[in-house]
């Protein structure tokens, strides 16, 4: 399934997609990194919404628009915020597969009409968890002014 | 023929047989010599053999066959049921259990049963078996249990209720759906009030009553007897007492009381550690007990009690006990406590110092209780279940450890607080008190804001930092005084929203990597909130 995130055209294996929805109400996740834009209620599940543009080092799109890809994967509970959805392509349309050029997106497909970067649940999860592990802890004080630990 | 669809059923039934085998061996070891018990034990091994063979697990069938042969010898009077036979059968039951774990997880068996099968065959043939009998002789007599021995076939209690097997995942799913319905009920209530519709309110009240009944029934369906967990402990005590050269009489009470399955599973590791710790450090060796005028065999007692809204597990021993003053002195010596804090510490707080990481000295750390989960992790696990842990002890007389648990882990009571417009949930079992203080009551010490509360300085952590918002009010500071292990922290918030029961939703990856969050919930108005983990909040704040 093809979609766009920032300036990139991306592809997610359709088998990893549970559903695609409009951006629902977002709720803050205390202490989470900025790439986790908030939590959504997906049929009773609390899912963090990963901003793919931010994760790939680009500027984030609008906070109030975009589409949400909910992953269907046993290894992670999360959803992906992207700019827009495009069409579904068959794997037979892939002319060539190559190493990716975008951080976090390590594979790319060449279609007749251009490149699409492969986005997988496992790849996104690994990138997010790496980011969470690297984020430095903050020491908070009673007046609400946070200082670096 | 594809037998994989029957694998779960095989594992489940074989485990039940092995559990019964353990019980029967324990009963026979106590001297309940009974032809029917022996015959029953033989049949259990025979059944496991047949089931395993039909599923194609030949190594399991072979091991069960050797155990069956041994019991056949006992049944026919050719062999006596001595401690050596008991030890071999228990070892066999352990290995069968491990093999079933492999079957459940991998679908195959890789464990090697060759050595044990050789020893079983040798014992059955009347040949000496190295080590086993002499070791078993030492302590088999010293273990007793107050739980009722299993009834052999023919003496089974008549139970008119019909039962069926249900996959545990289905029960988990039912409790999840029920939790969702509870959330939906609150949404209905909100809508009824917004619409000012008495009729809708009436219907919602009916729905509420039915949901309450459903919640009780579904929760009941998830219950398992405490014996499911406790039955494994006599073996553990026996083995441990033997390895430590001690005599221990172990008693269990309340095994018939029921507790949520998830709670029982999560209680296993902390409880086994507490038991090991009691045998290892609490109960003295026989010669020291006799010098103190005590019976040579130490007494360890595990009791389960059920109250109106909580389940209590008590582990008590008549061992050497603990001296609070000595514990405080040790903590000061190791830099865990300042002398000033030590003087202010109550006896109850002093006993909980044993749950501080790094409290044990190298000389106290043994290959048993010094390995794996520690007292600190045991207490943290209990708190993670929404429970409380306390210790009482009298030097020379013994120690009593008490675990208090809610009856279900799915629904807990939280204090909702608002910080920078974000609502967070604090489990009430960690809350000591809520206070509002003027800012001049707070003082800066060593780069950290502190509150002087109940004769002690408590570090203040602003949750504004956690939610990434600035505090705006210059007025009094609402504080939640919360427990983190034996310590306290004060959480600065904007306002207290109130207490509420919530249905806890576990967090998957990647949110489970955020140590300061223990779960999430959906409020009646549809808002999502996250439940704060106090230990994680303190750690994040550098405390």
XYZ file of C-alpha atoms in Angstrom:
692
model
C 0.000 0.000 0.000
C 1.540 3.307 -1.064
C 1.383 6.495 0.979
C 3.236 9.769 1.410
C 5.099 11.066 4.439
C 6.726 14.473 4.017
C 8.580 14.477 0.709
C 8.844 10.688 0.583
C 6.666 8.165 -1.135
C 6.505 5.024 0.965
C 5.102 1.499 0.826
C 3.835 -0.655 3.684
C 3.146 -4.396 3.228
C -0.620 -4.674 3.196
C -0.451 -7.738 5.431
C 0.866 -5.529 8.234
C -2.033 -3.075 8.037
C -5.079 -3.588 10.246
C -6.860 -0.466 9.045
C -6.385 3.065 7.762
C -8.357 5.795 9.533
C -8.676 9.560 9.687
C -6.656 11.195 12.473
C -8.707 10.610 15.645
C -8.517 12.460 18.994
C -4.974 12.427 20.355
C -4.070 12.176 24.040
C -0.654 13.082 25.470
C 1.717 10.317 26.508
C 3.619 11.520 29.609
C 7.355 11.582 29.099
C 7.283 10.241 25.549
C 9.631 11.392 22.796
C 8.249 13.873 20.245
C 7.935 11.211 17.541
C 5.158 9.707 19.626
C 2.591 12.366 18.852
C 0.081 11.011 21.333
C -2.108 8.021 22.041
C -5.220 7.023 20.115
C -8.113 4.776 21.039
C -8.273 2.063 18.414
C -11.272 -0.137 19.240
C -10.366 -0.090 22.922
C -6.609 -0.444 22.429
C -4.286 2.377 23.493
C -1.875 2.902 20.635
C 0.940 5.414 20.380
C 0.875 7.366 17.140
C 4.308 7.459 15.553
C 4.995 10.493 13.367
C 6.859 8.916 10.459
C 8.098 12.273 9.133
C 9.682 13.145 12.472
C 11.093 9.653 12.833
C 12.801 10.006 9.462
C 14.309 13.326 10.457
C 11.929 15.556 8.533
C 9.616 18.239 9.817
C 6.249 17.009 10.965
C 3.141 17.806 8.977
C 0.037 19.431 10.410
C -0.901 18.360 13.933
C -4.573 18.159 13.027
C -4.558 16.372 9.682
C -3.230 13.243 8.081
C -4.075 9.585 7.921
C -3.368 6.896 10.445
C -2.141 3.425 9.540
C -2.884 0.985 12.364
C -0.411 -1.877 12.322
C -1.633 -5.423 12.622
C 1.367 -7.050 14.181
C 1.954 -9.219 17.212
C 5.276 -7.613 18.063
C 4.017 -4.068 18.559
C 0.960 -2.007 19.459
C 1.267 1.209 17.486
C -0.054 3.298 14.645
C 1.656 5.468 12.064
C 0.820 9.098 11.231
C 1.320 9.770 7.524
C 0.294 12.551 5.176
C -1.902 10.757 2.670
C -2.770 7.342 1.348
C -2.388 6.307 -2.294
C -3.155 3.149 -4.194
C -2.449 -0.517 -3.540
C 0.207 -2.024 -5.797
C 1.005 -5.639 -6.521
C 4.472 -6.947 -5.696
C 4.650 -7.873 -9.374
C 4.847 -4.154 -10.174
C 8.204 -3.864 -8.382
C 10.897 -3.487 -11.015
C 13.836 -3.437 -8.654
C 14.582 -3.609 -4.915
C 17.477 -1.752 -3.392
C 18.952 -0.449 -0.136
C 17.136 2.618 1.178
C 18.570 6.113 1.412
C 16.339 7.454 4.177
C 17.195 6.928 7.864
C 14.927 4.190 9.348
C 13.791 3.136 5.878
C 16.438 0.679 4.832
C 14.828 -0.792 1.698
C 13.251 0.819 -1.334
C 11.250 -0.412 -4.309
C 11.529 0.909 -7.838
C 8.173 1.082 -9.614
C 7.611 2.255 -13.173
C 6.571 5.660 -11.845
C 9.316 6.104 -9.273
C 10.711 4.985 -5.920
C 8.788 3.963 -2.776
C 10.565 3.464 0.545
C 9.615 0.318 2.458
C 8.082 0.881 5.890
C 7.610 -2.150 8.129
C 6.243 -2.464 11.623
C 9.456 -4.077 12.823
C 11.596 -1.330 11.305
C 9.511 1.461 12.829
C 9.452 -0.284 16.209
C 13.233 -0.699 16.227
C 13.742 2.974 15.326
C 11.289 4.197 17.973
C 12.750 2.000 20.711
C 16.254 3.108 19.792
C 15.097 6.703 20.112
C 13.437 6.060 23.475
C 16.577 4.389 24.804
C 18.711 7.309 23.673
C 16.454 10.006 25.095
C 18.010 11.531 28.166
C 16.154 11.558 31.456
C 14.994 14.860 32.813
C 15.181 16.056 36.387
C 12.099 17.993 37.314
C 11.733 20.425 40.152
C 8.718 21.738 42.001
C 8.485 24.986 40.044
C 8.114 23.056 36.831
C 11.438 24.131 35.339
C 13.104 21.059 33.940
C 16.878 20.845 33.820
C 19.049 18.316 32.105
C 20.187 15.435 34.326
C -2.654 -36.731 10.530
C -1.991 -33.259 11.908
C -1.953 -33.673 15.695
C -0.956 -30.084 16.485
C -4.568 -29.083 17.091
C -4.632 -31.537 20.025
C -1.309 -30.373 21.482
C -2.756 -27.818 23.913
C -5.229 -30.336 25.213
C -2.488 -32.937 25.651
C -0.259 -30.480 27.542
C -3.131 -29.359 29.739
C -4.251 -32.883 30.640
C -0.729 -34.220 31.105
C 0.078 -31.327 33.456
C -2.929 -32.204 35.565
C -1.769 -35.817 35.782
C 1.742 -34.726 36.776
C 0.367 -32.376 39.434
C -1.630 -35.274 40.854
C 1.466 -37.490 40.702
C 3.357 -34.926 42.787
C 0.530 -34.860 45.333
C 0.411 -38.647 45.510
C 4.173 -38.949 46.002
C 3.973 -36.344 48.789
C 1.100 -38.247 50.421
C 2.943 -41.563 50.224
C 6.117 -39.902 51.562
C 4.189 -38.735 54.601
C 3.461 -42.359 55.337
C -0.103 -42.438 54.042
C 0.623 -45.993 52.887
C -2.346 -47.006 50.895
C -2.729 -49.498 48.093
C -5.123 -47.210 46.286
C -2.684 -44.299 46.362
C 0.000 -46.540 44.877
C -2.383 -47.844 42.219
C -3.478 -44.320 41.416
C 0.124 -43.168 40.998
C 0.731 -46.114 38.665
C -2.311 -45.183 36.577
C -1.232 -41.538 36.313
C 2.152 -42.553 34.875
C 0.398 -45.019 32.583
C -1.984 -42.332 31.299
C 0.826 -39.875 30.592
C 2.672 -42.620 28.734
C -0.339 -43.433 26.571
C -1.190 -39.814 25.800
C 2.416 -38.947 24.923
C 2.783 -42.001 22.689
C -0.398 -41.157 20.809
C 0.901 -37.637 20.209
C 4.273 -38.914 19.030
C 6.329 -37.642 21.969
C 8.259 -40.859 22.467
C 10.806 -39.528 24.986
C 7.972 -38.450 27.291
C 6.290 -41.823 26.834
C 9.577 -43.637 27.617
C 10.185 -41.669 30.804
C 6.595 -42.170 31.982
C 7.011 -45.864 31.176
C 10.049 -46.151 33.496
C 8.100 -44.392 36.256
C 5.174 -46.723 35.635
C 7.518 -49.741 35.939
C 8.789 -48.524 39.290
C 5.251 -48.037 40.582
C 4.275 -51.444 39.235
C 7.005 -52.930 41.410
C 5.627 -51.106 44.449
C 2.055 -52.049 43.556
C 2.966 -55.740 43.403
C 4.890 -55.582 46.675
C 8.214 -56.303 45.025
C 9.571 -52.866 45.953
C 8.875 -50.638 48.946
C 7.933 -47.003 48.487
C 11.057 -45.631 50.116
C 12.588 -42.123 50.030
C 14.748 -43.152 47.081
C 11.697 -44.089 45.022
C 9.964 -40.858 46.052
C 12.964 -38.747 45.014
C 13.208 -40.485 41.625
C 9.497 -40.082 40.935
C 9.571 -36.404 41.897
C 12.593 -35.865 39.682
C 10.710 -37.630 36.902
C 7.650 -35.431 37.431
C 9.877 -32.338 37.232
C 11.444 -33.513 33.991
C 8.056 -34.382 32.499
C 6.837 -30.896 33.409
C 9.880 -29.337 31.719
C 9.277 -31.460 28.625
C 5.652 -30.332 28.510
C 6.838 -26.722 28.689
C 8.942 -27.440 25.609
C 5.996 -29.059 23.839
C 3.789 -26.080 24.671
C 6.341 -23.554 23.412
C 8.236 -25.317 20.652
C 6.098 -28.316 19.765
C 9.104 -30.596 20.217
C 11.110 -32.126 23.079
C 14.885 -31.740 23.332
C 15.386 -32.533 27.033
C 17.541 -35.581 27.733
C 15.952 -38.151 30.038
C 18.635 -40.837 29.573
C 20.306 -40.491 32.966
C 17.075 -40.437 34.919
C 15.583 -43.343 32.963
C 18.735 -45.357 33.758
C 18.385 -44.630 37.462
C 14.683 -45.449 37.419
C 15.400 -48.788 35.736
C 18.194 -49.536 38.207
C 15.958 -48.771 41.165
C 13.164 -50.919 39.717
C 15.632 -53.767 39.241
C 16.694 -53.455 42.889
C 20.127 -52.101 42.078
C 21.661 -49.304 44.197
C 21.187 -45.784 42.857
C 24.006 -43.394 43.638
C 23.247 -40.462 45.897
C 19.504 -40.246 45.598
C 18.379 -42.455 48.463
C 20.856 -41.155 51.021
C 19.949 -37.558 50.205
C 16.251 -38.218 50.254
C 16.439 -40.015 53.591
C 17.576 -36.841 55.355
C 14.548 -34.680 54.918
C 11.590 -36.523 53.506
C 10.186 -37.028 56.985
C 10.424 -33.362 57.813
C 7.942 -32.058 55.275
C 4.260 -31.990 56.003
C 1.404 -30.047 54.568
C -1.906 -29.164 56.087
C -3.633 -29.245 52.732
C -5.880 -32.235 52.194
C -4.209 -35.181 50.431
C -5.595 -36.018 47.025
C -8.378 -38.539 46.890
C -7.669 -41.621 44.811
C -10.122 -42.781 42.185
C -13.087 -44.394 43.811
C -12.970 -41.916 46.671
C -13.553 -38.856 44.552
C -15.976 -36.270 45.857
C -19.154 -36.297 43.877
C -19.568 -33.046 42.013
C -22.841 -32.602 40.212
C -21.630 -29.520 38.314
C -20.663 -30.088 34.732
C -17.369 -28.599 33.652
C -15.725 -27.939 30.326
C -12.215 -26.900 29.377
C -11.852 -23.334 28.132
C -8.716 -21.797 26.661
C -7.329 -19.158 29.005
C -7.116 -16.697 26.108
C -10.900 -16.850 25.848
C -11.263 -15.941 29.524
C -8.808 -13.072 29.051
C -10.846 -11.890 26.093
C -14.069 -12.044 28.126
C -12.616 -9.897 30.910
C -11.354 -7.415 28.299
C -14.771 -7.117 26.688
C -16.382 -6.725 30.107
C -13.937 -3.933 30.918
C -14.833 -2.212 27.665
C -18.515 -2.503 28.501
C -17.874 -0.851 31.877
C -16.228 2.056 30.038
C -19.161 2.221 27.611
C -21.566 2.288 30.554
C -19.901 5.486 31.828
C -20.296 6.970 28.345
C -24.006 6.131 28.426
C -24.299 7.814 31.820
C -22.603 10.957 30.473
C -24.930 11.040 27.453
C -28.024 10.482 29.635
C -27.051 13.425 31.817
C -26.257 15.642 28.819
C -29.615 14.825 27.222
C -31.391 15.178 30.561
C -33.323 12.014 29.705
C -34.744 10.215 32.763
C -35.780 7.275 30.580
C -32.274 6.815 29.224
C -30.894 7.124 32.764
C -33.281 4.409 33.902
C -32.245 2.065 31.088
C -28.579 2.811 31.787
C -29.099 1.980 35.469
C -30.539 -1.418 34.452
C -27.610 -1.952 32.111
C -25.278 -1.020 34.952
C -26.736 -3.673 37.261
C -26.459 -6.365 34.589
C -22.897 -5.327 33.813
C -21.973 -5.533 37.471
C -23.314 -9.093 37.568
C -21.463 -9.946 34.339
C -18.254 -8.523 35.760
C -18.589 -10.710 38.857
C -19.336 -13.851 36.831
C -16.497 -13.318 34.367
C -14.080 -12.546 37.193
C -15.229 -15.721 38.956
C -14.586 -17.762 35.810
C -10.955 -16.608 35.880
C -10.464 -17.773 39.443
C -8.198 -20.680 40.292
C -7.607 -22.241 43.713
C -4.522 -21.081 45.603
C -3.427 -24.730 45.537
C -2.594 -24.279 41.841
C 0.319 -22.184 43.042
C 0.902 -23.539 46.547
C 1.171 -27.192 45.528
C 4.628 -26.619 44.134
C 6.013 -25.184 47.368
C 6.330 -28.353 49.521
C 8.745 -29.675 46.922
C 10.682 -26.431 46.859
C 10.938 -26.359 50.655
C 11.943 -29.997 50.784
C 14.696 -29.558 48.189
C 15.944 -26.347 49.735
C 15.949 -27.681 53.290
C 17.907 -30.674 52.065
C 20.474 -28.545 50.278
C 20.911 -26.295 53.328
C 21.076 -29.176 55.794
C 18.042 -27.930 57.704
C 14.860 -29.493 58.963
C 11.700 -27.650 58.060
C 8.064 -28.481 58.690
C 6.047 -26.711 56.006
C 2.338 -26.113 56.429
C -0.081 -24.619 53.925
C -3.569 -23.395 54.729
C -6.312 -21.907 52.610
C -5.331 -23.761 49.449
C -8.983 -24.019 48.430
C -9.418 -20.229 48.291
C -9.590 -18.813 44.788
C -7.721 -15.946 43.189
C -7.553 -14.419 39.718
C -5.461 -16.560 37.374
C -3.305 -13.653 36.275
C -2.668 -12.699 39.882
C -1.630 -16.260 40.771
C 0.793 -16.408 37.846
C 2.370 -13.091 38.791
C 2.604 -14.095 42.444
C 4.633 -17.238 41.778
C 8.104 -15.689 41.494
C 7.874 -13.282 44.446
C 6.383 -15.942 46.693
C 8.964 -18.580 45.870
C 11.655 -16.046 46.646
C 10.135 -15.176 50.017
C 9.890 -18.889 50.856
C 13.461 -19.528 49.816
C 14.588 -16.526 51.800
C 12.731 -17.786 54.882
C 14.302 -21.252 54.665
C 17.714 -19.877 53.824
C 17.967 -16.974 56.253
C 15.018 -17.273 58.655
C 15.053 -20.863 59.890
C 18.156 -21.758 61.890
C 20.041 -25.073 61.626
C 18.783 -27.709 64.108
C 21.722 -27.464 66.532
C 21.302 -23.693 66.868
C 17.546 -24.048 67.368
C 18.106 -26.596 70.115
C 20.566 -24.284 71.878
C 17.814 -21.630 71.821
C 15.335 -24.103 73.331
C 13.390 -24.561 70.099
C 12.330 -27.823 68.420
C 15.022 -29.040 65.992
C 12.697 -28.677 62.992
C 11.838 -25.132 61.982
C 8.252 -24.297 61.164
C 7.243 -22.467 58.007
C 3.605 -21.670 57.454
C 1.924 -20.303 54.326
C -1.627 -19.091 54.802
C -4.099 -17.699 52.300
C -7.079 -15.684 53.530
C -9.766 -13.911 51.611
C -11.349 -10.723 52.887
C -14.203 -8.659 51.491
C -12.077 -6.828 48.959
C -8.623 -8.272 49.301
C -6.675 -11.513 49.270
C -4.030 -11.949 51.941
C -1.061 -14.318 51.797
C 0.959 -14.687 54.999
C 4.295 -16.449 55.277
C 5.510 -16.927 58.827
C 8.428 -18.788 60.361
C 9.650 -19.471 63.880
C 13.254 -18.732 62.954
C 15.840 -16.248 64.119
C 13.765 -13.137 63.322
C 15.204 -9.692 62.635
C 16.356 -6.854 64.864
C 15.212 -3.462 63.474
C 18.085 -1.617 65.164
C 20.617 -3.953 63.589
C 19.008 -3.511 60.158
C 19.151 0.283 60.494
C 22.795 0.144 61.614
C 23.667 -2.014 58.605
C 21.823 0.326 56.225
C 23.706 3.349 57.638
C 27.003 1.493 57.384
C 26.342 0.732 53.707
C 25.310 4.258 52.895
C 21.696 3.320 52.177
C 20.473 5.533 55.035
C 21.754 8.673 56.699
C 22.069 8.397 60.509
C 19.443 11.158 60.731
C 16.901 9.168 58.691
C 17.812 6.009 60.587
C 16.857 7.509 63.937
C 13.410 8.444 62.612
C 12.694 5.051 61.098
C 9.914 2.860 62.535
C 10.419 -0.874 63.090
C 8.092 -1.643 60.172
C 10.107 0.604 57.857
C 13.332 -0.948 59.154
C 12.178 -4.476 58.240
C 11.472 -3.255 54.703
C 15.115 -2.222 54.390
C 15.674 -5.873 53.456
C 13.834 -4.984 50.226
C 16.397 -2.309 49.350
C 18.664 -3.211 46.453
C 22.160 -3.850 47.739
C 21.156 -4.393 51.333
C 22.433 -7.989 51.549
C 26.115 -8.488 52.165
C 28.182 -10.932 50.181
C 28.310 -13.245 53.195
C 24.531 -13.404 53.282
C 24.146 -14.024 49.580
C 23.845 -17.727 48.986
C 23.388 -19.785 45.892
C 19.707 -19.947 46.753
C 18.189 -16.687 47.872
C 20.960 -14.579 46.428
C 20.138 -15.710 42.930
C 17.435 -14.499 40.591
C 14.648 -12.341 41.905
C 15.609 -10.447 45.061
C 13.545 -9.099 47.934
C 13.421 -5.737 46.171
C 12.107 -7.312 42.974
C 9.637 -9.450 44.963
C 8.196 -6.355 46.625
C 8.108 -4.453 43.328
C 6.224 -7.349 41.700
C 3.658 -7.312 44.502
C 3.204 -3.552 44.149
C 2.874 -3.892 40.395
C -0.117 -6.147 41.061
C -1.665 -3.327 43.064
C -0.727 -5.109 46.285
C 1.065 -4.187 49.476
C 3.889 -5.946 51.281
C 4.773 -5.692 54.950
C 7.091 -7.481 57.352
C 6.863 -7.965 61.092
C 9.523 -9.737 63.078
C 10.653 -10.481 66.632
C 14.320 -11.316 67.169
C 14.676 -14.948 68.186
C 10.990 -15.682 67.650
C 10.404 -15.458 63.918
C 9.226 -13.365 60.997
C 5.827 -12.758 59.434
C 5.581 -11.445 55.869
C 2.190 -10.290 54.635
C 1.084 -9.772 51.026
C -2.218 -7.971 50.520
C -3.663 -8.132 47.019
C -6.765 -6.767 45.317
C -9.147 -9.508 44.187
C -8.600 -8.706 40.531
C -5.826 -7.020 38.619
C -8.003 -5.856 35.769
C -9.830 -3.100 37.636
C -7.989 -0.860 40.116
C -8.722 2.369 41.945
C -6.643 5.365 40.931
C -6.302 8.994 41.934
C -6.708 11.129 38.822
C -4.562 14.259 38.810
C -4.300 17.055 36.266
C -0.951 18.467 35.230
C -0.649 21.095 32.526
C -4.047 20.074 31.179
C -3.053 16.401 31.038
C -4.863 13.893 33.263
C -2.688 11.150 34.781
C -3.639 8.258 37.061
C -1.803 7.385 40.298
C -2.676 3.947 41.801
C -4.189 4.629 45.224
C -2.290 1.730 46.770
C 0.874 3.840 46.402
C -0.653 7.076 47.734
C 0.175 7.942 51.354
C -1.643 11.271 51.429
C -2.589 14.277 49.338
C -1.700 17.749 50.657
C -1.632 21.340 49.462
C 1.331 23.346 50.685
C 2.500 26.916 50.290
C 5.636 27.294 48.215
C 7.537 28.619 51.218
C 7.121 25.159 52.815
C 9.371 23.788 50.101
C 13.104 24.240 50.284
C 15.989 23.748 47.927
C 18.628 21.298 49.119
C 21.460 20.002 47.010
C 19.818 21.192 43.820
C 16.546 19.426 44.602
C 13.277 20.715 46.000
C 12.271 18.979 49.205
C 9.273 18.889 51.499
C 9.602 18.297 55.235
C 6.794 15.835 55.934
C 6.215 13.572 58.962
C 9.695 14.128 60.359
C 11.477 13.418 57.082
C 12.634 15.275 53.986
C 10.871 14.056 50.847
C 12.076 14.906 47.346
C 9.495 16.805 45.281
C 9.033 15.807 41.637
C 6.996 18.027 39.363
C 4.890 16.077 36.934
C 4.991 19.168 34.700
C 8.422 18.053 33.572
C 7.030 14.641 32.734
C 4.185 15.935 30.571
C 6.348 18.638 29.015
C 4.289 21.590 30.264
C 5.191 24.555 32.440
C 3.540 25.085 35.819
C 1.465 28.246 35.627
C 0.003 28.697 39.111
C 1.979 30.642 41.705
C -0.375 29.603 44.514
C -0.306 26.598 46.853
C 1.135 23.399 45.370
C -1.068 20.282 45.391
C 1.172 17.330 46.238
C 0.592 13.578 46.098
C 2.786 11.896 48.718
C 3.492 8.455 47.276
C 5.484 5.409 48.317
C 8.393 4.154 46.275
C 9.745 1.067 47.976
C 10.634 2.182 51.488
C 10.987 5.796 50.392
C 8.479 8.528 49.688
C 8.249 11.128 46.963
C 5.946 14.110 46.574
C 4.437 14.634 43.117
C 3.581 18.259 42.328
C 0.417 18.547 40.218
C -2.073 21.281 39.261
C -5.162 19.753 40.844
C -6.664 16.542 42.165
C -9.479 15.361 39.885
C -10.715 12.551 42.142
C -10.660 8.811 42.682
C -12.095 6.400 40.153
C -12.103 2.712 39.352
C -10.512 2.076 35.988
C -10.084 -0.935 33.765
C -6.344 -1.305 33.255
C -5.067 -1.853 29.749
C -1.542 -3.222 29.535
C 0.885 -1.383 27.272
C 2.542 -3.146 24.379
C 5.752 -2.194 22.640
C 7.015 0.491 22.331
C 5.070 2.120 25.218
C 6.076 -0.703 27.563
C 9.629 0.697 27.267
C 8.547 3.826 29.194
C 9.333 2.714 32.746
C 7.264 5.488 34.341
C 4.020 4.170 32.818
C 2.465 0.952 34.102
C -0.656 0.891 31.949
C -3.436 2.914 30.442
C -7.191 3.275 30.681
C -10.154 4.803 28.906
C -12.299 7.062 31.070
C -16.075 7.171 30.818
C -15.950 10.295 28.665
C -13.656 8.523 26.209
C -10.436 10.257 27.295
C -7.293 8.142 27.480
C -5.166 8.326 30.609
C -1.897 6.717 31.542
C -1.170 5.119 34.899
C 2.057 6.303 36.498
C 4.553 3.823 37.914
C 5.987 5.491 41.001
C 9.331 3.684 40.918
C 9.738 4.633 37.253
C 8.817 8.282 37.926
C 11.381 8.454 40.734
C 14.039 6.819 38.593
C 13.382 9.209 35.726
C 13.699 12.147 38.104
C 17.071 10.849 39.244
C 15.947 9.860 42.754
